[in-house]
DNA sequence: GTCAATATTTTTGTATACAAGATAGGCGAG
DNA sequence: CTCGCCTATCTTGTATACAAAAATATTGAC
């Protein structure tokens, strides 16, 4: 068997969590996962340990692993931090972007625009991710980029819900345009402010988020 | 044996890395660690997996784990992000601190002052950590607090070096005073700016950092 | 003497076995 | 009928065993 089985298992399980295949609060049984992936418990445990370390699952001693089910205010806090980090990435990108970054950013923005005009929510969701990663890359801070990618990934399920909201896609695209302009103009503080606002969960989006979380919570309770 | 042996092992090894017992770039042999801690390889591996997930060790497939040895510019990036996150914590603390936070902050600052006047660098180092944690707590963002504590911990070895620099302790204490004042006055942006400056590695401190890293690098090279 | 190919040794990765704690179900007392 | 305790079962945690890959040493050819 390949040397990095546990690595693939980690990604597999992580993906299952992020896509919602494993629901928040769900217990992750080791033998069940082991038989499912056709391996023994050992690599499963190692994968779970890694996921536990990055906070995707909670490992309760002698009581197994469960998918973390963050309280609504915790999710809000995560968006709050994400907004600040994206703002930082934007500010650095404005100061440090190269010719290549310029091209990548404009291109990613164009792809978003295409997805938005064809009203393809799923594609916009994907291109949006590329756009944000282009900003992280343009910040030329490898560490910041890693942190942003990790947090962005962790917030994926919640962001997906938000895109369904009416007109959010058009609004998002418009904000992207302003962000690109600020970065390319080298205006660090404008880029920071715009990205903060773009990512932050405020106003209507806050109530939408809480509502979606509440719904999930209710569903979970009704099942239990 | 207790159910959370691997948990203790993780903390043990992590501490060894942060305190420099395990040097950057050092290979962490599984059987060696196992015999050292009197356990089998299994919990050692699980601990290493967790440390790998948070970026303290690098796990190269089929080739074992080594303590990560970040390049100087990577360390700089980490301080850069830390500065921003501390700034954010300070800004939130200014807006959200309670009576209890007020007391904790003032007390932590007083302890720092005592350590500084008695010129006790080790104690200042310790009290400084308490002070910063008081700010994280006052931000009333559990997620931000966790992120800050983790990064703060990871930067420990580098910060320790910095405190040795002439007059850094007095300077640090003075900055603490201004930070406390800004937070208690509820001036979020002042608190943010002051904390950014306090944590950031700029001017002389930058050359000091690079010099210390360079020294270590040289040592490592001479050994290899 | 040096380089390369091969054999040996070491070390990682995975599976399995076993021990101990947690959960659940049944049994008895009130 | 309900509550609490005790036992049976299940699950996790750790150790050990084995397989495969990498590192190292050895031997042979040029």
Short mmCIF file of C-alpha atoms (C1' of nucleotides) in Angstrom, two decimals:
data_model
loop_
_atom_site.label_atom_id
_atom_site.label_comp_id
_atom_site.label_asym_id
_atom_site.label_seq_id
_atom_site.Cartn_x
_atom_site.Cartn_y
_atom_site.Cartn_z
CA UNK A 1 0.00 0.00 0.00
CA UNK A 2 1.17 3.53 -0.73
CA UNK A 3 3.17 5.31 1.93
CA UNK A 4 0.73 8.16 2.30
CA UNK A 5 -2.51 6.30 2.81
CA UNK A 6 -3.25 8.21 5.99
CA UNK A 7 -2.69 11.42 4.05
CA UNK A 8 -5.32 10.51 1.51
CA UNK A 9 -7.63 9.35 4.28
CA UNK A 10 -7.25 12.68 6.02
CA UNK A 11 -8.22 14.57 2.87
CA UNK A 12 -11.04 12.14 2.24
CA UNK A 13 -12.55 12.54 5.68
CA UNK A 14 -11.90 16.28 5.73
CA UNK A 15 -13.70 16.59 2.45
CA UNK A 16 -16.57 14.54 3.80
CA UNK A 17 -16.89 16.95 6.68
CA UNK A 18 -16.62 20.12 4.60
CA UNK A 19 -19.12 18.90 2.02
CA UNK A 20 -21.54 17.88 4.73
CA UNK A 21 -21.41 14.16 4.07
CA UNK A 22 -20.49 13.80 7.71
CA UNK A 23 -22.86 16.08 9.55
CA UNK A 24 -21.85 18.35 12.41
CA UNK A 25 -22.13 16.51 15.68
CA UNK A 26 -21.94 13.14 13.97
CA UNK A 27 -19.87 10.49 15.65
CA UNK A 28 -17.02 9.14 13.54
CA UNK A 29 -16.73 5.47 14.35
CA UNK A 30 -13.24 4.13 13.74
CA UNK A 31 -14.15 0.61 12.66
CA UNK A 32 -16.93 1.95 10.47
CA UNK A 33 -14.54 4.31 8.68
CA UNK A 34 -11.93 1.56 8.52
CA UNK A 35 -14.23 -0.89 6.75
CA UNK A 36 -15.57 1.89 4.55
CA UNK A 37 -12.13 2.81 3.26
CA UNK A 38 -10.86 -0.77 3.35
CA UNK A 39 -8.04 -0.16 5.81
CA UNK A 40 -7.35 -0.90 9.44
CA UNK A 41 -8.07 1.43 12.33
CA UNK A 42 -4.49 2.62 12.59
CA UNK A 43 -4.35 5.01 9.63
CA UNK A 44 -7.92 6.11 10.37
CA UNK A 45 -6.88 7.13 13.84
CA UNK A 46 -3.89 9.01 12.52
CA UNK A 47 -6.09 10.90 10.09
CA UNK A 48 -8.56 11.73 12.85
CA UNK A 49 -5.72 12.97 15.03
CA UNK A 50 -4.71 15.42 12.33
CA UNK A 51 -8.26 16.62 11.86
CA UNK A 52 -8.52 16.98 15.62
CA UNK A 53 -5.42 19.16 15.68
CA UNK A 54 -6.82 21.59 13.13
CA UNK A 55 -10.15 21.72 14.92
CA UNK A 56 -12.39 19.97 12.42
CA UNK A 57 -13.23 17.11 14.74
CA UNK A 58 -13.28 16.95 18.48
CA UNK A 59 -11.52 14.00 20.04
CA UNK A 60 -12.96 13.15 23.41
CA UNK A 61 -10.67 10.78 25.32
CA UNK A 62 -12.02 7.24 25.41
CA UNK A 63 -15.22 8.46 23.81
CA UNK A 64 -14.33 8.77 20.17
CA UNK A 65 -14.28 11.54 17.61
CA UNK A 66 -17.19 13.71 16.54
CA UNK A 67 -17.49 16.30 13.80
CA UNK A 68 -17.32 19.67 15.53
CA UNK A 69 -20.59 21.54 15.61
CA UNK A 70 -19.65 25.15 16.30
CA UNK A 71 -22.21 27.33 18.01
CA UNK A 72 -23.54 30.18 15.86
CA UNK A 73 -21.50 32.78 17.70
CA UNK A 74 -18.39 30.72 17.12
CA UNK A 75 -19.09 30.66 13.39
CA UNK A 76 -19.54 34.40 13.52
CA UNK A 77 -16.18 34.76 15.25
CA UNK A 78 -14.56 32.70 12.53
CA UNK A 79 -15.95 34.99 9.84
CA UNK A 80 -14.77 37.96 11.88
CA UNK A 81 -11.20 36.64 11.89
CA UNK A 82 -11.45 35.64 8.24
CA UNK A 83 -12.50 39.17 7.31
CA UNK A 84 -9.49 40.62 9.06
CA UNK A 85 -7.07 38.17 7.48
CA UNK A 86 -8.49 38.71 4.01
CA UNK A 87 -8.20 42.43 4.60
CA UNK A 88 -4.56 41.97 5.52
CA UNK A 89 -3.95 39.84 2.43
CA UNK A 90 -5.56 42.53 0.29
CA UNK A 91 -3.46 45.27 1.85
CA UNK A 92 -0.26 43.33 1.28
CA UNK A 93 -1.35 42.42 -2.25
CA UNK A 94 -1.88 46.10 -3.04
CA UNK A 95 1.69 46.85 -2.00
CA UNK A 96 3.45 43.76 -3.30
CA UNK A 97 1.65 42.40 -6.35
CA UNK A 98 3.72 41.59 -9.41
CA UNK A 99 2.83 41.54 -13.09
CA UNK A 100 1.89 37.87 -12.82
CA UNK A 101 -0.36 38.54 -9.83
CA UNK A 102 -2.00 41.33 -11.83
CA UNK A 103 -2.79 38.95 -14.67
CA UNK A 104 -4.03 36.17 -12.37
CA UNK A 105 -6.30 38.55 -10.48
CA UNK A 106 -7.88 40.09 -13.56
CA UNK A 107 -8.38 36.67 -15.08
CA UNK A 108 -9.96 35.22 -11.94
CA UNK A 109 -12.27 38.22 -11.78
CA UNK A 110 -13.27 37.70 -15.42
CA UNK A 111 -14.11 34.07 -14.71
CA UNK A 112 -16.30 35.16 -11.82
CA UNK A 113 -18.05 37.63 -14.07
CA UNK A 114 -18.74 34.92 -16.64
CA UNK A 115 -20.20 32.65 -13.98
CA UNK A 116 -22.32 35.48 -12.62
CA UNK A 117 -23.75 36.54 -16.01
CA UNK A 118 -24.69 32.94 -16.75
CA UNK A 119 -26.18 32.79 -13.25
CA UNK A 120 -24.27 29.59 -12.52
CA UNK A 121 -24.13 29.59 -8.74
CA UNK A 122 -21.99 26.47 -8.48
CA UNK A 123 -19.47 27.77 -10.94
CA UNK A 124 -19.40 31.17 -9.25
CA UNK A 125 -18.74 29.40 -5.99
CA UNK A 126 -15.74 27.71 -7.56
CA UNK A 127 -14.38 30.77 -9.37
CA UNK A 128 -14.84 32.84 -6.24
CA UNK A 129 -12.47 30.51 -4.45
CA UNK A 130 -9.89 30.96 -7.21
CA UNK A 131 -10.31 34.74 -7.00
CA UNK A 132 -9.66 34.83 -3.29
CA UNK A 133 -6.68 32.54 -3.61
CA UNK A 134 -5.25 34.87 -6.20
CA UNK A 135 -5.35 37.62 -3.59
CA UNK A 136 -3.65 35.43 -1.00
CA UNK A 137 -0.94 34.59 -3.52
CA UNK A 138 -0.48 38.26 -4.41
CA UNK A 139 0.14 39.06 -0.74
CA UNK A 140 3.48 37.25 -1.11
CA UNK A 141 3.23 35.95 2.42
CA UNK A 142 3.33 32.18 2.31
CA UNK A 143 2.28 31.91 5.92
CA UNK A 144 -0.67 34.25 5.57
CA UNK A 145 -1.69 32.40 2.42
CA UNK A 146 -1.71 29.07 4.25
CA UNK A 147 -3.73 30.46 7.14
CA UNK A 148 -6.24 32.04 4.79
CA UNK A 149 -6.65 28.91 2.69
CA UNK A 150 -7.20 26.79 5.78
CA UNK A 151 -9.79 29.09 7.31
CA UNK A 152 -11.48 29.68 3.96
CA UNK A 153 -11.82 25.95 3.56
CA UNK A 154 -13.22 25.55 7.02
CA UNK A 155 -15.88 28.15 6.38
CA UNK A 156 -16.87 26.60 3.07
CA UNK A 157 -20.17 25.06 4.14
CA UNK A 158 -21.41 28.33 5.60
CA UNK A 159 -20.34 30.40 2.63
CA UNK A 160 -22.14 28.05 0.31
CA UNK A 161 -25.38 28.76 2.11
CA UNK A 162 -24.83 32.48 1.81
CA UNK A 163 -24.46 32.43 -1.95
CA UNK A 164 -28.02 31.15 -2.29
CA UNK A 165 -29.29 34.40 -0.90
CA UNK A 166 -31.00 36.57 -3.46
CA UNK A 167 -28.70 38.88 -5.44
CA UNK A 168 -25.73 37.94 -3.34
CA UNK A 169 -23.81 36.80 -6.42
CA UNK A 170 -24.20 40.13 -8.25
CA UNK A 171 -23.31 42.05 -5.11
CA UNK A 172 -20.29 39.86 -4.57
CA UNK A 173 -19.11 40.41 -8.13
CA UNK A 174 -19.46 44.17 -7.82
CA UNK A 175 -17.39 44.10 -4.65
CA UNK A 176 -14.78 41.98 -6.40
CA UNK A 177 -14.45 44.65 -9.04
CA UNK A 178 -13.80 47.34 -6.47
CA UNK A 179 -11.31 45.11 -4.68
CA UNK A 180 -9.36 44.44 -7.87
CA UNK A 181 -9.26 48.15 -8.64
CA UNK A 182 -7.96 49.01 -5.18
CA UNK A 183 -5.27 46.35 -5.27
CA UNK A 184 -4.08 47.23 -8.75
CA UNK A 185 -4.06 50.92 -7.80
CA UNK A 186 -1.79 50.01 -4.89
CA UNK A 187 -4.24 51.43 -2.36
CA UNK A 188 -3.59 49.10 0.56
CA UNK A 189 -6.04 50.59 3.04
CA UNK A 190 -8.87 50.70 0.52
CA UNK A 191 -8.23 47.06 -0.40
CA UNK A 192 -8.23 46.14 3.27
CA UNK A 193 -11.48 47.92 4.00
CA UNK A 194 -13.22 46.53 0.94
CA UNK A 195 -12.16 42.96 1.66
CA UNK A 196 -13.14 43.29 5.30
CA UNK A 197 -16.59 44.36 4.22
CA UNK A 198 -16.77 41.72 1.52
CA UNK A 199 -16.04 38.85 3.86
CA UNK A 200 -17.63 40.10 7.05
CA UNK A 201 -21.04 38.85 8.02
CA UNK A 202 -23.07 41.95 8.68
CA UNK A 203 -26.58 43.22 8.37
CA UNK A 204 -28.86 40.93 6.39
CA UNK A 205 -26.13 38.37 5.90
CA UNK A 206 -25.84 37.97 9.64
CA UNK A 207 -29.49 37.11 10.08
CA UNK A 208 -29.28 34.79 7.08
CA UNK A 209 -26.36 32.99 8.66
CA UNK A 210 -28.04 32.65 12.02
CA UNK A 211 -31.22 31.44 10.35
CA UNK A 212 -29.37 28.76 8.37
CA UNK A 213 -27.52 27.64 11.47
CA UNK A 214 -30.72 27.57 13.46
CA UNK A 215 -32.36 25.44 10.79
CA UNK A 216 -29.52 22.96 10.86
CA UNK A 217 -29.66 22.89 14.64
CA UNK A 218 -33.35 22.20 14.56
CA UNK A 219 -32.89 19.39 12.09
CA UNK A 220 -30.21 17.86 14.24
CA UNK A 221 -32.41 18.08 17.30
CA UNK A 222 -35.38 16.54 15.54
CA UNK A 223 -33.24 13.62 14.50
CA UNK A 224 -31.84 13.03 18.01
CA UNK B 1 -2.58 3.60 31.32
CA UNK B 2 -4.58 6.80 31.13
CA UNK B 3 -6.78 7.34 28.08
CA UNK B 4 -5.01 10.50 27.03
CA UNK B 5 -1.42 9.32 26.90
CA UNK B 6 -1.05 10.55 23.35
CA UNK B 7 -2.38 13.91 24.49
CA UNK B 8 0.32 14.25 27.11
CA UNK B 9 2.90 13.04 24.63
CA UNK B 10 1.82 15.68 22.17
CA UNK B 11 2.23 18.44 24.76
CA UNK B 12 5.52 16.93 25.87
CA UNK B 13 7.01 16.85 22.38
CA UNK B 14 5.52 20.22 21.47
CA UNK B 15 7.10 21.70 24.56
CA UNK B 16 10.40 20.10 23.65
CA UNK B 17 10.24 21.79 20.27
CA UNK B 18 9.18 25.19 21.57
CA UNK B 19 11.83 25.23 24.29
CA UNK B 20 14.48 24.21 21.84
CA UNK B 21 15.21 20.80 23.33
CA UNK B 22 14.50 19.42 19.91
CA UNK B 23 16.34 21.70 17.53
CA UNK B 24 14.90 22.94 14.25
CA UNK B 25 15.68 20.52 11.48
CA UNK B 26 16.25 17.69 13.93
CA UNK B 27 14.91 14.31 12.99
CA UNK B 28 12.38 12.87 15.44
CA UNK B 29 12.96 9.15 15.55
CA UNK B 30 9.86 7.23 16.51
CA UNK B 31 11.53 4.36 18.38
CA UNK B 32 13.85 6.78 20.14
CA UNK B 33 10.92 8.87 21.36
CA UNK B 34 9.01 5.71 22.24
CA UNK B 35 11.75 4.34 24.47
CA UNK B 36 12.35 7.78 25.94
CA UNK B 37 8.75 8.15 27.05
CA UNK B 38 8.35 4.46 27.82
CA UNK B 39 5.54 3.82 25.37
CA UNK B 40 5.16 2.10 22.03
CA UNK B 41 5.43 3.78 18.66
CA UNK B 42 1.67 4.01 18.19
CA UNK B 43 0.89 6.94 20.51
CA UNK B 44 4.13 8.64 19.46
CA UNK B 45 3.00 8.55 15.86
CA UNK B 46 -0.40 9.93 16.78
CA UNK B 47 1.24 12.79 18.64
CA UNK B 48 3.52 13.51 15.70
CA UNK B 49 0.52 13.52 13.37
CA UNK B 50 -1.09 16.21 15.46
CA UNK B 51 2.07 18.29 15.53
CA UNK B 52 2.34 17.82 11.80
CA UNK B 53 -1.17 19.14 11.32
CA UNK B 54 -0.44 22.37 13.22
CA UNK B 55 2.81 22.85 11.35
CA UNK B 56 5.33 22.28 14.13
CA UNK B 57 6.87 19.24 12.50
CA UNK B 58 7.08 18.26 8.89
CA UNK B 59 6.08 14.69 8.12
CA UNK B 60 7.75 13.46 4.99
CA UNK B 61 6.13 10.26 3.75
CA UNK B 62 8.27 7.22 4.39
CA UNK B 63 11.06 9.43 5.63
CA UNK B 64 10.03 10.37 9.12
CA UNK B 65 9.28 13.57 10.99
CA UNK B 66 11.58 16.54 11.44
CA UNK B 67 11.18 19.70 13.49
CA UNK B 68 10.29 22.43 11.03
CA UNK B 69 13.03 24.93 10.43
CA UNK B 70 11.30 27.97 8.96
CA UNK B 71 13.35 30.23 6.73
CA UNK B 72 13.93 33.73 8.14
CA UNK B 73 11.40 35.32 5.83
CA UNK B 74 8.82 32.77 6.93
CA UNK B 75 9.41 33.72 10.57
CA UNK B 76 9.01 37.34 9.59
CA UNK B 77 5.70 36.52 7.92
CA UNK B 78 4.53 34.80 11.06
CA UNK B 79 5.29 37.90 13.13
CA UNK B 80 3.50 39.97 10.52
CA UNK B 81 0.34 37.91 10.89
CA UNK B 82 0.71 37.82 14.67
CA UNK B 83 0.90 41.62 14.74
CA UNK B 84 -2.32 41.90 12.79
CA UNK B 85 -4.16 39.38 14.94
CA UNK B 86 -2.99 41.00 18.17
CA UNK B 87 -4.12 44.32 16.77
CA UNK B 88 -7.51 42.84 16.08
CA UNK B 89 -7.70 41.38 19.58
CA UNK B 90 -6.82 44.77 21.02
CA UNK B 91 -9.46 46.53 18.95
CA UNK B 92 -12.13 44.08 20.02
CA UNK B 93 -10.96 44.27 23.63
CA UNK B 94 -11.32 48.06 23.56
CA UNK B 95 -14.93 47.70 22.48
CA UNK B 96 -15.96 44.66 24.50
CA UNK B 97 -13.95 44.47 27.71
CA UNK B 98 -15.85 43.92 30.94
CA UNK B 99 -15.08 44.88 34.52
CA UNK B 100 -13.32 41.56 35.04
CA UNK B 101 -11.21 42.05 31.92
CA UNK B 102 -10.29 45.51 33.20
CA UNK B 103 -9.06 44.08 36.49
CA UNK B 104 -7.17 41.22 34.83
CA UNK B 105 -5.46 43.56 32.39
CA UNK B 106 -4.37 46.07 35.00
CA UNK B 107 -3.12 43.30 37.24
CA UNK B 108 -1.17 41.58 34.45
CA UNK B 109 0.40 44.91 33.58
CA UNK B 110 1.38 45.47 37.19
CA UNK B 111 3.07 42.07 37.30
CA UNK B 112 5.01 42.97 34.18
CA UNK B 113 6.11 46.20 35.80
CA UNK B 114 7.33 44.36 38.88
CA UNK B 115 9.33 41.97 36.77
CA UNK B 116 10.78 44.83 34.76
CA UNK B 117 11.84 46.90 37.77
CA UNK B 118 13.57 43.88 39.29
CA UNK B 119 15.15 43.31 35.87
CA UNK B 120 14.06 39.69 35.93
CA UNK B 121 13.99 38.81 32.23
CA UNK B 122 12.65 35.30 32.74
CA UNK B 123 9.82 36.51 34.91
CA UNK B 124 9.04 39.33 32.51
CA UNK B 125 8.89 36.78 29.74
CA UNK B 126 6.31 34.83 31.72
CA UNK B 127 4.25 37.82 32.84
CA UNK B 128 4.29 39.20 29.31
CA UNK B 129 2.56 36.05 28.15
CA UNK B 130 -0.12 36.49 30.81
CA UNK B 131 -0.59 40.11 29.75
CA UNK B 132 -1.14 39.24 26.13
CA UNK B 133 -3.51 36.43 27.03
CA UNK B 134 -5.51 38.90 29.08
CA UNK B 135 -5.99 40.94 25.91
CA UNK B 136 -7.07 37.90 23.93
CA UNK B 137 -9.58 37.04 26.64
CA UNK B 138 -10.90 40.60 26.70
CA UNK B 139 -11.60 40.39 22.95
CA UNK B 140 -14.43 37.99 23.81
CA UNK B 141 -13.79 36.03 20.66
CA UNK B 142 -13.02 32.47 21.61
CA UNK B 143 -11.83 31.63 18.12
CA UNK B 144 -9.51 34.62 17.87
CA UNK B 145 -8.19 33.81 21.32
CA UNK B 146 -7.35 30.25 20.29
CA UNK B 147 -5.62 31.39 17.11
CA UNK B 148 -3.61 33.99 18.97
CA UNK B 149 -2.55 31.61 21.72
CA UNK B 150 -1.45 29.02 19.17
CA UNK B 151 0.58 31.46 17.09
CA UNK B 152 1.98 33.16 20.17
CA UNK B 153 3.17 29.81 21.40
CA UNK B 154 4.72 28.96 18.08
CA UNK B 155 6.69 32.18 18.05
CA UNK B 156 7.93 31.69 21.59
CA UNK B 157 11.51 30.74 20.79
CA UNK B 158 12.01 33.80 18.60
CA UNK B 159 10.41 36.18 21.07
CA UNK B 160 12.64 34.88 23.80
CA UNK B 161 15.69 35.88 21.79
CA UNK B 162 14.29 39.36 21.28
CA UNK B 163 13.85 40.07 24.97
CA UNK B 164 17.59 39.73 25.51
CA UNK B 165 18.11 42.80 23.38
CA UNK B 166 19.24 45.84 25.37
CA UNK B 167 16.40 47.91 26.83
CA UNK B 168 13.76 45.86 25.06
CA UNK B 169 12.10 45.04 28.38
CA UNK B 170 11.66 48.70 29.40
CA UNK B 171 10.43 49.59 25.94
CA UNK B 172 8.00 46.71 25.99
CA UNK B 173 6.64 47.75 29.36
CA UNK B 174 6.13 51.33 28.19
CA UNK B 175 4.21 50.09 25.18
CA UNK B 176 2.11 47.86 27.43
CA UNK B 177 1.11 50.93 29.42
CA UNK B 178 -0.08 52.74 26.33
CA UNK B 179 -1.94 49.65 25.14
CA UNK B 180 -3.77 49.28 28.46
CA UNK B 181 -4.74 52.94 28.38
CA UNK B 182 -6.12 52.69 24.85
CA UNK B 183 -8.11 49.55 25.60
CA UNK B 184 -9.58 50.91 28.83
CA UNK B 185 -10.41 54.16 27.08
CA UNK B 186 -12.32 52.15 24.50
CA UNK B 187 -10.20 53.50 21.65
CA UNK B 188 -10.25 50.48 19.34
CA UNK B 189 -8.12 51.90 16.55
CA UNK B 190 -5.47 53.24 18.91
CA UNK B 191 -5.30 49.84 20.62
CA UNK B 192 -4.99 48.15 17.25
CA UNK B 193 -2.21 50.42 16.05
CA UNK B 194 -0.27 50.19 19.30
CA UNK B 195 -0.45 46.41 19.42
CA UNK B 196 0.53 46.12 15.78
CA UNK B 197 3.61 48.18 16.48
CA UNK B 198 4.31 46.32 19.71
CA UNK B 199 4.34 42.90 18.09
CA UNK B 200 5.69 43.75 14.66
CA UNK B 201 9.32 43.14 13.92
CA UNK B 202 10.60 46.40 12.54
CA UNK B 203 13.75 48.47 12.45
CA UNK B 204 16.43 47.25 14.84
CA UNK B 205 14.33 44.33 15.95
CA UNK B 206 14.25 43.05 12.39
CA UNK B 207 18.01 42.98 12.07
CA UNK B 208 18.24 41.38 15.51
CA UNK B 209 15.86 38.66 14.44
CA UNK B 210 17.65 37.99 11.19
CA UNK B 211 20.97 37.94 13.00
CA UNK B 212 19.77 35.40 15.54
CA UNK B 213 18.26 33.24 12.82
CA UNK B 214 21.41 33.53 10.76
CA UNK B 215 23.49 32.42 13.72
CA UNK B 216 21.34 29.39 14.22
CA UNK B 217 21.45 28.63 10.53
CA UNK B 218 25.22 28.87 10.53
CA UNK B 219 25.44 26.50 13.46
CA UNK B 220 23.18 24.05 11.74
CA UNK B 221 25.21 24.24 8.57
CA UNK B 222 28.46 23.75 10.41
CA UNK B 223 27.08 20.61 11.99
CA UNK B 224 25.84 19.19 8.70
"C1'" DG C 1 41.15 4.13 -6.07
"C1'" DT C 2 36.57 5.17 -7.54
"C1'" DC C 3 32.14 4.23 -9.01
"C1'" DA C 4 28.21 1.42 -9.33
"C1'" DA C 5 25.33 -2.33 -8.33
"C1'" DT C 6 23.68 -5.22 -4.87
"C1'" DA C 7 22.89 -6.91 -0.25
"C1'" DT C 8 21.99 -5.63 4.47
"C1'" DT C 9 20.11 -2.92 7.85
"C1'" DT C 10 17.19 0.44 9.56
"C1'" DT C 11 12.86 2.74 9.72
"C1'" DT C 12 8.32 3.78 8.38
"C1'" DG C 13 3.52 2.30 7.46
"C1'" DT C 14 -0.26 -0.83 8.32
"C1'" DA C 15 -2.57 -4.65 10.43
"C1'" DT C 16 -3.83 -7.30 14.23
"C1'" DA C 17 -4.15 -8.50 19.11
"C1'" DC C 18 -5.11 -7.42 23.62
"C1'" DA C 19 -6.36 -4.52 27.69
"C1'" DA C 20 -9.21 -1.14 29.87
"C1'" DG C 21 -12.74 2.23 30.05
"C1'" DA C 22 -17.48 3.55 28.52
"C1'" DT C 23 -22.17 2.38 27.20
"C1'" DA C 24 -26.25 -0.06 27.53
"C1'" DG C 25 -29.33 -3.48 29.01
"C1'" DG C 26 -31.19 -6.35 32.45
"C1'" DC C 27 -32.15 -7.47 37.12
"C1'" DG C 28 -33.54 -6.67 41.71
"C1'" DA C 29 -35.04 -3.64 45.52
"C1'" DG C 30 -38.06 -0.22 47.15
"C1'" DC D 1 -43.74 1.10 38.27
"C1'" DT D 2 -39.40 3.47 38.94
"C1'" DC D 3 -34.80 3.95 40.32
"C1'" DG D 4 -30.25 2.20 41.00
"C1'" DC D 5 -26.77 -1.25 40.55
"C1'" DC D 6 -24.43 -4.87 38.25
"C1'" DT D 7 -23.03 -7.30 34.29
"C1'" DA D 8 -22.39 -7.88 29.23
"C1'" DT D 9 -20.95 -5.73 25.15
"C1'" DC D 10 -18.84 -2.43 22.50
"C1'" DT D 11 -15.27 0.98 21.58
"C1'" DT D 12 -11.14 3.14 22.32
"C1'" DG D 13 -6.15 3.12 23.46
"C1'" DT D 14 -1.76 0.81 23.31
"C1'" DA D 15 1.42 -2.78 22.14
"C1'" DT D 16 3.37 -5.88 19.03
"C1'" DA D 17 4.08 -8.07 14.56
"C1'" DC D 18 4.91 -7.91 9.88
"C1'" DA D 19 5.64 -5.79 5.20
"C1'" DA D 20 7.63 -2.44 2.29
"C1'" DA D 21 10.54 1.34 1.32
"C1'" DA D 22 14.61 4.08 2.21
"C1'" DA D 23 19.28 4.44 3.95
"C1'" DT D 24 23.60 2.29 4.47
"C1'" DA D 25 27.23 -0.83 3.87
"C1'" DT D 26 29.64 -4.10 0.99
"C1'" DT D 27 31.53 -6.07 -2.81
"C1'" DG D 28 33.00 -6.27 -7.44
"C1'" DA D 29 34.40 -4.23 -11.80
"C1'" DC D 30 36.97 -0.97 -14.29
#
